[in-house]
Amino acid sequence: MAFWCQRDSYARETEGSNGKKEVLSGFQVVLEDTVLFPEGGGQPDDRGTINDISVLRVTRRGEQADHFTQTPLDPGSQVLVRVDWERRFDHMQQHSGQHLITAVADHLFKLKTTSWELGRFRSAIELDTPSMTAEQVAAIEQSVNEKIRDRLPVNVRELSLDDPEVEQVSGRGLPDDHAGPIRVVNIEGVDSNMCCGTHVSNLSDLQVIKILGTEKGKKNRTNLIFLSGNRVLKWMERSHGTEKALTALLKCGAEDHVEAVKKLQNSTKILQKETLLFLTVGDEKGGGLFLLAGPPASVETLGPRVAEVLEGKGAGKKGRFQGKATKMSRRMEAQALLQDYISTQSAKE
């Protein structure tokens, strides 16, 4: 059967009967029908409430949906089911966005989708290609957003298993426990695909799609990373917040952030190369102990020279040189030697 949520993705609540319950680290509630989508087709399940009782998970079992709660309901009672609309609409935008990107990638470059993942913050489409060019990514992004601006309608049809048209519809097969009619999601003039998920009724509801780039996938494939709809707005808000923070920290405009960070990195590298630790213990009028630590090459050069200035002896390795001194009164001379060395190295950098 097709659940209410599949017949009307925009439905936010419904009234119905509670069929039965059974203990399962909580309660497994089965309804006559539901507006809560059970996971499937790469889309996570909905969240919501039954009579204001939180539904923690929804899964499909054959023709029924199991709703997991921590509170029991009376069998046969009338219940009010509400969906977490923000989560649902987000999933609709990402899922319909995936259908659109998949169709355009295939049409423009014959790139076939092998799987996809609707993630918590971003989604990924696995394409059967070892790599993609920046030009291909840009062309796909431009094309999908043109179709969003064209306000193309999206509709869902149900076909019987023996309908000849089923053979003409794209899809990656049906689950072993599939029951009832086959749902076909159609983007007018663009795509027709078997799918059990919830979708927008018009591409304009996607608002915008942003392709963030590609990543290397499994089995010599490529993952296309994207955001759709409200996720793009949230991503822009986070990016703008980061930009403002960097502007305040770096004391420069956004267009100069990269160059400013590069300069900081270079300065840090120089400091790491030139920072020396010089410690001494002993009587100013007599002898004592000394330690020099820092970059191995610098310590190897300076250690024996410091020992010579302090009229002592020492040894070291791996960036540490320590020894005994007989003239701690010459400590300032040793410190001046180190400062001259650092100044000379800084000038070379």
Protein backbone atom coordinates (compact mmCIF):
# COMPACT_ATOMS: atom_id res chain seq x y z
CA MET A 1 0.00 0.00 0.00
CA ALA A 2 0.99 3.65 -0.34
CA PHE A 3 0.95 5.50 2.99
CA TRP A 4 -0.75 8.86 3.37
CA CYS A 5 2.69 10.51 3.51
CA GLN A 6 3.45 9.03 0.07
CA ARG A 7 0.10 10.06 -1.38
CA ASP A 8 0.47 13.60 -0.05
CA SER A 9 3.99 14.61 0.96
CA TYR A 10 2.68 17.97 2.22
CA ALA A 11 0.23 16.42 4.72
CA ARG A 12 1.26 17.37 8.26
CA GLU A 13 -1.25 15.52 10.42
CA THR A 14 -3.99 12.92 10.24
CA GLU A 15 -6.45 11.07 12.42
CA GLY A 16 -6.64 7.28 12.38
CA SER A 17 -6.88 4.09 14.36
CA ASN A 18 -4.17 2.45 16.43
CA GLY A 19 -4.03 -1.15 15.21
CA LYS A 20 -1.90 -2.91 17.80
CA LYS A 21 1.09 -2.63 20.08
CA GLU A 22 3.97 -4.81 21.16
CA VAL A 23 6.95 -4.33 23.47
CA LEU A 24 10.27 -3.71 21.74
CA SER A 25 12.47 -1.62 24.04
CA GLY A 26 9.50 0.67 24.03
CA PHE A 27 6.40 0.18 21.92
CA GLN A 28 5.89 -0.65 18.27
CA VAL A 29 2.71 1.06 17.11
CA VAL A 30 0.93 0.18 13.87
CA LEU A 31 -1.68 2.56 12.42
CA GLU A 32 -4.32 2.14 9.72
CA ASP A 33 -2.47 4.87 7.81
CA THR A 34 0.22 7.38 8.59
CA VAL A 35 1.68 10.74 7.59
CA LEU A 36 5.06 9.64 8.99
CA PHE A 37 7.39 8.28 6.32
CA PRO A 38 9.27 5.07 7.12
CA GLU A 39 12.87 5.05 5.96
CA GLY A 40 13.45 3.91 2.38
CA GLY A 41 14.84 4.87 -1.01
CA GLY A 42 17.89 6.50 0.59
CA GLN A 43 15.63 8.81 2.63
CA PRO A 44 15.67 8.74 6.46
CA ASP A 45 12.43 8.27 8.37
CA ASP A 46 10.24 11.06 9.71
CA ARG A 47 9.86 12.24 13.28
CA GLY A 48 6.60 13.38 14.81
CA THR A 49 3.99 12.61 17.42
CA ILE A 50 1.00 10.33 17.99
CA ASN A 51 -1.39 12.05 20.43
CA ASP A 52 1.56 14.26 21.44
CA ILE A 53 3.67 11.16 22.19
CA SER A 54 7.05 11.40 20.46
CA VAL A 55 7.72 8.92 17.66
CA LEU A 56 11.40 7.97 17.86
CA ARG A 57 11.62 5.97 14.64
CA VAL A 58 9.46 4.77 11.76
CA THR A 59 10.30 1.64 9.76
CA ARG A 60 8.51 -0.22 7.00
CA ARG A 61 7.55 -3.87 7.33
CA GLY A 62 5.83 -5.11 4.20
CA GLU A 63 2.65 -3.07 3.79
CA GLN A 64 2.73 -1.55 7.26
CA ALA A 65 4.76 1.11 9.05
CA ASP A 66 6.02 0.52 12.58
CA HIS A 67 6.14 3.59 14.85
CA PHE A 68 8.44 3.28 17.87
CA THR A 69 7.39 5.15 21.01
CA GLN A 70 8.22 5.02 24.72
CA THR A 71 4.58 5.31 25.77
CA PRO A 72 1.81 2.80 24.97
CA LEU A 73 -1.45 3.64 23.20
CA ASP A 74 -4.82 1.91 23.51
CA PRO A 75 -5.43 -0.58 20.67
CA GLY A 76 -8.28 0.48 18.38
CA SER A 77 -8.31 4.08 19.64
CA GLN A 78 -8.50 7.17 17.44
CA VAL A 79 -5.19 9.04 17.35
CA LEU A 80 -3.85 12.32 15.98
CA VAL A 81 -0.57 11.97 14.10
CA ARG A 82 1.60 15.00 13.40
CA VAL A 83 4.83 15.14 11.41
CA ASP A 84 7.92 17.18 12.26
CA TRP A 85 7.45 19.41 9.23
CA GLU A 86 10.87 21.06 9.25
CA ARG A 87 12.60 17.66 9.06
CA ARG A 88 10.09 16.33 6.49
CA PHE A 89 10.35 19.33 4.16
CA ASP A 90 14.14 19.24 4.38
CA HIS A 91 14.09 15.59 3.30
CA MET A 92 11.67 16.41 0.46
CA GLN A 93 14.01 19.13 -0.81
CA GLN A 94 17.10 16.91 -0.65
CA HIS A 95 15.37 13.88 -2.21
CA SER A 96 13.78 15.79 -5.10
CA GLY A 97 17.09 17.61 -5.55
CA GLN A 98 18.83 14.25 -5.87
CA HIS A 99 16.37 13.11 -8.57
CA LEU A 100 16.98 16.32 -10.50
CA ILE A 101 20.79 16.20 -10.26
CA THR A 102 20.82 12.51 -11.18
CA ALA A 103 18.69 13.14 -14.28
CA VAL A 104 20.77 16.13 -15.42
CA ALA A 105 24.12 14.37 -14.86
CA ASP A 106 22.87 11.48 -16.98
CA HIS A 107 21.46 13.73 -19.70
CA LEU A 108 24.50 16.01 -20.01
CA PHE A 109 27.38 13.58 -19.48
CA LYS A 110 25.91 10.04 -19.34
CA LEU A 111 26.95 9.81 -15.69
CA LYS A 112 24.89 7.11 -13.97
CA THR A 113 23.89 7.29 -10.31
CA THR A 114 24.72 4.09 -8.41
CA SER A 115 23.56 5.21 -4.95
CA TRP A 116 22.98 8.27 -2.81
CA GLU A 117 22.96 9.32 0.84
CA LEU A 118 20.79 11.95 2.50
CA GLY A 119 23.08 13.10 5.29
CA ARG A 120 22.35 15.21 8.32
CA PHE A 121 24.16 18.28 6.97
CA ARG A 122 24.88 17.46 3.33
CA SER A 123 23.96 14.83 0.77
CA ALA A 124 26.05 12.79 -1.65
CA ILE A 125 25.27 11.18 -5.00
CA GLU A 126 27.57 8.35 -6.06
CA LEU A 127 28.26 8.53 -9.79
CA ASP A 128 29.76 5.73 -11.84
CA THR A 129 32.85 7.64 -12.95
CA PRO A 130 36.39 7.81 -11.54
CA SER A 131 36.46 11.62 -11.70
CA MET A 132 34.65 14.77 -12.79
CA THR A 133 35.95 18.06 -14.12
CA ALA A 134 35.11 21.42 -12.58
CA GLU A 135 33.41 22.32 -15.85
CA GLN A 136 31.10 19.30 -15.59
CA VAL A 137 30.15 20.17 -12.02
CA ALA A 138 29.45 23.79 -12.98
CA ALA A 139 27.33 22.73 -15.97
CA ILE A 140 25.21 20.39 -13.83
CA GLU A 141 24.68 23.06 -11.18
CA GLN A 142 23.68 25.64 -13.79
CA SER A 143 21.25 23.28 -15.50
CA VAL A 144 19.46 22.13 -12.33
CA ASN A 145 18.97 25.69 -11.13
CA GLU A 146 17.59 26.71 -14.53
CA LYS A 147 15.00 23.95 -14.19
CA ILE A 148 14.13 25.14 -10.69
CA ARG A 149 13.51 28.64 -12.09
CA ASP A 150 11.35 27.09 -14.80
CA ARG A 151 9.01 25.90 -12.00
CA LEU A 152 8.65 22.42 -13.47
CA PRO A 153 5.89 20.35 -11.83
CA VAL A 154 6.65 17.09 -10.01
CA ASN A 155 3.93 14.45 -9.79
CA VAL A 156 3.62 10.94 -8.42
CA ARG A 157 1.80 8.09 -10.15
CA GLU A 158 1.06 4.58 -8.98
CA LEU A 159 1.42 1.66 -11.37
CA SER A 160 0.51 -1.96 -10.89
CA LEU A 161 3.31 -4.49 -11.08
CA ASP A 162 1.98 -5.89 -14.37
CA ASP A 163 1.66 -2.48 -16.03
CA PRO A 164 3.79 -2.49 -19.25
CA GLU A 165 4.88 1.04 -18.46
CA VAL A 166 6.89 -0.24 -15.50
CA GLU A 167 9.51 -1.57 -17.90
CA GLN A 168 10.07 1.96 -19.26
CA VAL A 169 10.64 3.57 -15.87
CA SER A 170 14.12 4.08 -14.41
CA GLY A 171 14.97 2.56 -11.06
CA ARG A 172 17.38 0.38 -9.14
CA GLY A 173 14.89 -2.40 -8.47
CA LEU A 174 12.33 -3.12 -5.76
CA PRO A 175 12.98 -4.44 -2.24
CA ASP A 176 12.29 -8.12 -1.68
CA ASP A 177 9.35 -7.39 0.63
CA HIS A 178 7.73 -4.81 -1.65
CA ALA A 179 3.95 -4.96 -1.66
CA GLY A 180 1.30 -2.97 -3.49
CA PRO A 181 1.58 -0.58 -6.42
CA ILE A 182 4.81 0.91 -7.76
CA ARG A 183 5.26 4.66 -7.21
CA VAL A 184 6.73 6.64 -10.07
CA VAL A 185 8.03 10.16 -9.46
CA ASN A 186 7.96 12.29 -12.58
CA ILE A 187 9.69 15.64 -13.10
CA GLU A 188 7.98 17.06 -16.16
CA GLY A 189 10.16 16.70 -19.25
CA VAL A 190 13.21 15.74 -17.17
CA ASP A 191 12.90 12.42 -15.36
CA SER A 192 10.64 9.52 -14.49
CA ASN A 193 11.85 7.23 -11.73
CA MET A 194 10.56 4.59 -9.32
CA CYS A 195 10.73 5.91 -5.77
CA CYS A 196 9.02 5.41 -2.42
CA GLY A 197 10.13 8.72 -0.89
CA THR A 198 8.42 12.04 -0.28
CA HIS A 199 8.92 14.82 -2.83
CA VAL A 200 8.05 18.43 -3.59
CA SER A 201 5.17 19.06 -6.00
CA ASN A 202 7.09 21.67 -8.00
CA LEU A 203 10.81 22.25 -8.51
CA SER A 204 10.33 25.84 -7.35
CA ASP A 205 10.02 24.43 -3.81
CA LEU A 206 13.67 23.42 -4.04
CA GLN A 207 14.58 27.14 -4.12
CA VAL A 208 18.19 26.53 -5.13
CA ILE A 209 20.78 23.74 -5.37
CA LYS A 210 24.43 24.23 -4.52
CA ILE A 211 26.99 21.58 -5.50
CA LEU A 212 29.85 21.81 -3.00
CA GLY A 213 32.23 19.66 -5.03
CA THR A 214 33.30 16.06 -5.46
CA GLU A 215 35.01 13.44 -3.34
CA LYS A 216 36.59 10.12 -4.23
CA GLY A 217 34.07 7.33 -3.73
CA LYS A 218 34.32 3.58 -3.44
CA LYS A 219 35.02 1.21 -6.32
CA ASN A 220 36.56 3.92 -8.50
CA ARG A 221 33.44 6.10 -8.34
CA THR A 222 32.87 9.78 -7.53
CA ASN A 223 30.66 11.32 -4.86
CA LEU A 224 28.93 14.55 -5.84
CA ILE A 225 28.26 16.60 -2.68
CA PHE A 226 25.24 18.93 -2.71
CA LEU A 227 22.80 21.02 -0.69
CA SER A 228 19.25 21.84 -1.64
CA GLY A 229 16.73 24.44 -0.49
CA ASN A 230 16.89 25.64 3.11
CA ARG A 231 20.22 23.86 3.61
CA VAL A 232 21.79 26.30 1.16
CA LEU A 233 20.47 29.24 3.18
CA LYS A 234 21.79 27.74 6.44
CA TRP A 235 25.15 27.04 4.80
CA MET A 236 25.33 30.67 3.61
CA GLU A 237 24.44 31.90 7.10
CA ARG A 238 27.21 29.80 8.66
CA SER A 239 29.69 30.89 5.99
CA HIS A 240 28.78 34.55 6.50
CA GLY A 241 29.21 34.18 10.26
CA THR A 242 32.64 32.64 9.74
CA GLU A 243 33.56 35.40 7.31
CA LYS A 244 32.60 38.11 9.82
CA ALA A 245 34.60 36.41 12.57
CA LEU A 246 37.67 36.12 10.34
CA THR A 247 37.35 39.76 9.29
CA ALA A 248 37.44 40.80 12.94
CA LEU A 249 40.36 38.49 13.80
CA LEU A 250 42.50 39.18 10.73
CA LYS A 251 41.68 42.91 10.55
CA CYS A 252 41.07 42.79 6.81
CA GLY A 253 38.25 42.38 4.28
CA ALA A 254 36.97 38.99 3.16
CA GLU A 255 38.78 39.28 -0.16
CA ASP A 256 42.11 39.37 1.75
CA HIS A 257 41.43 36.49 4.18
CA VAL A 258 43.38 33.86 2.25
CA GLU A 259 46.45 36.04 1.85
CA ALA A 260 46.35 37.04 5.53
CA VAL A 261 46.17 33.41 6.65
CA LYS A 262 49.06 32.50 4.35
CA LYS A 263 51.17 35.23 5.97
CA LEU A 264 50.29 33.94 9.43
CA GLN A 265 51.24 30.42 8.41
CA ASN A 266 54.58 31.62 7.07
CA SER A 267 55.22 33.57 10.27
CA THR A 268 54.42 30.51 12.35
CA LYS A 269 56.79 28.38 10.31
CA ILE A 270 59.55 30.95 10.79
CA LEU A 271 58.94 31.05 14.54
CA GLN A 272 59.02 27.28 14.71
CA LYS A 273 62.35 27.29 12.91
CA GLU A 274 63.88 30.07 15.08
CA THR A 275 62.46 29.64 18.58
CA LEU A 276 65.23 28.73 21.01
CA LEU A 277 64.96 27.91 24.71
CA PHE A 278 68.03 28.85 26.78
CA LEU A 279 68.02 27.92 30.47
CA THR A 280 70.80 28.30 33.02
CA VAL A 281 71.19 27.40 36.69
CA GLY A 282 74.11 28.48 38.84
CA ASP A 283 75.98 31.22 40.66
CA GLU A 284 76.67 34.32 38.61
CA LYS A 285 80.22 34.39 39.98
CA GLY A 286 80.90 30.70 39.50
CA GLY A 287 79.81 27.73 37.48
CA GLY A 288 76.49 26.10 36.72
CA LEU A 289 74.39 24.15 34.26
CA PHE A 290 72.84 25.21 30.96
CA LEU A 291 70.28 23.83 28.47
CA LEU A 292 69.63 24.88 24.90
CA ALA A 293 66.57 23.49 23.07
CA GLY A 294 64.98 24.24 19.70
CA PRO A 295 65.17 23.25 16.05
CA PRO A 296 67.71 20.42 15.78
CA ALA A 297 69.86 22.07 13.10
CA SER A 298 70.11 25.33 15.05
CA VAL A 299 70.87 23.60 18.35
CA GLU A 300 73.54 21.46 16.71
CA THR A 301 75.24 24.64 15.45
CA LEU A 302 74.79 26.81 18.53
CA GLY A 303 75.23 24.31 21.36
CA PRO A 304 79.04 23.98 21.14
CA ARG A 305 79.37 27.77 20.66
CA VAL A 306 77.33 28.49 23.80
CA ALA A 307 79.47 25.99 25.73
CA GLU A 308 82.58 27.76 24.46
CA VAL A 309 81.32 31.19 25.56
CA LEU A 310 80.46 29.85 29.03
CA GLU A 311 83.81 28.05 29.13
CA GLY A 312 82.16 24.74 29.67
CA LYS A 313 81.43 21.41 28.05
CA GLY A 314 78.29 19.69 26.88
CA ALA A 315 76.61 17.38 24.42
CA GLY A 316 73.20 16.80 22.90
CA LYS A 317 70.99 15.44 20.17
CA LYS A 318 67.49 15.81 18.66
CA GLY A 319 67.21 19.50 19.42
CA ARG A 320 68.60 19.48 22.97
CA PHE A 321 72.13 20.47 24.13
CA GLN A 322 73.06 20.56 27.80
CA GLY A 323 76.26 20.91 29.73
CA LYS A 324 78.29 22.39 32.57
CA ALA A 325 79.63 25.94 32.56
CA THR A 326 82.49 27.42 34.58
CA LYS A 327 81.78 31.10 33.78
CA MET A 328 78.08 31.86 34.34
CA SER A 329 79.07 35.52 34.38
CA ARG A 330 79.21 35.33 30.58
CA ARG A 331 75.53 34.28 30.32
CA MET A 332 74.55 37.57 28.68
CA GLU A 333 77.23 37.03 26.01
CA ALA A 334 75.70 33.63 25.20
CA GLN A 335 72.24 35.17 25.03
CA ALA A 336 73.51 37.85 22.64
CA LEU A 337 75.02 35.12 20.46
CA LEU A 338 71.63 33.43 20.23
CA GLN A 339 69.81 36.70 19.43
CA ASP A 340 72.27 37.52 16.65
CA TYR A 341 71.71 34.07 15.16
CA ILE A 342 67.92 34.47 15.18
CA SER A 343 68.15 37.93 13.60
CA THR A 344 70.40 36.62 10.84
CA GLN A 345 68.06 33.70 10.12
CA SER A 346 65.02 36.01 10.05
CA ALA A 347 66.71 38.27 7.54
CA LYS A 348 67.40 35.25 5.29
CA GLU A 349 63.71 34.17 5.44
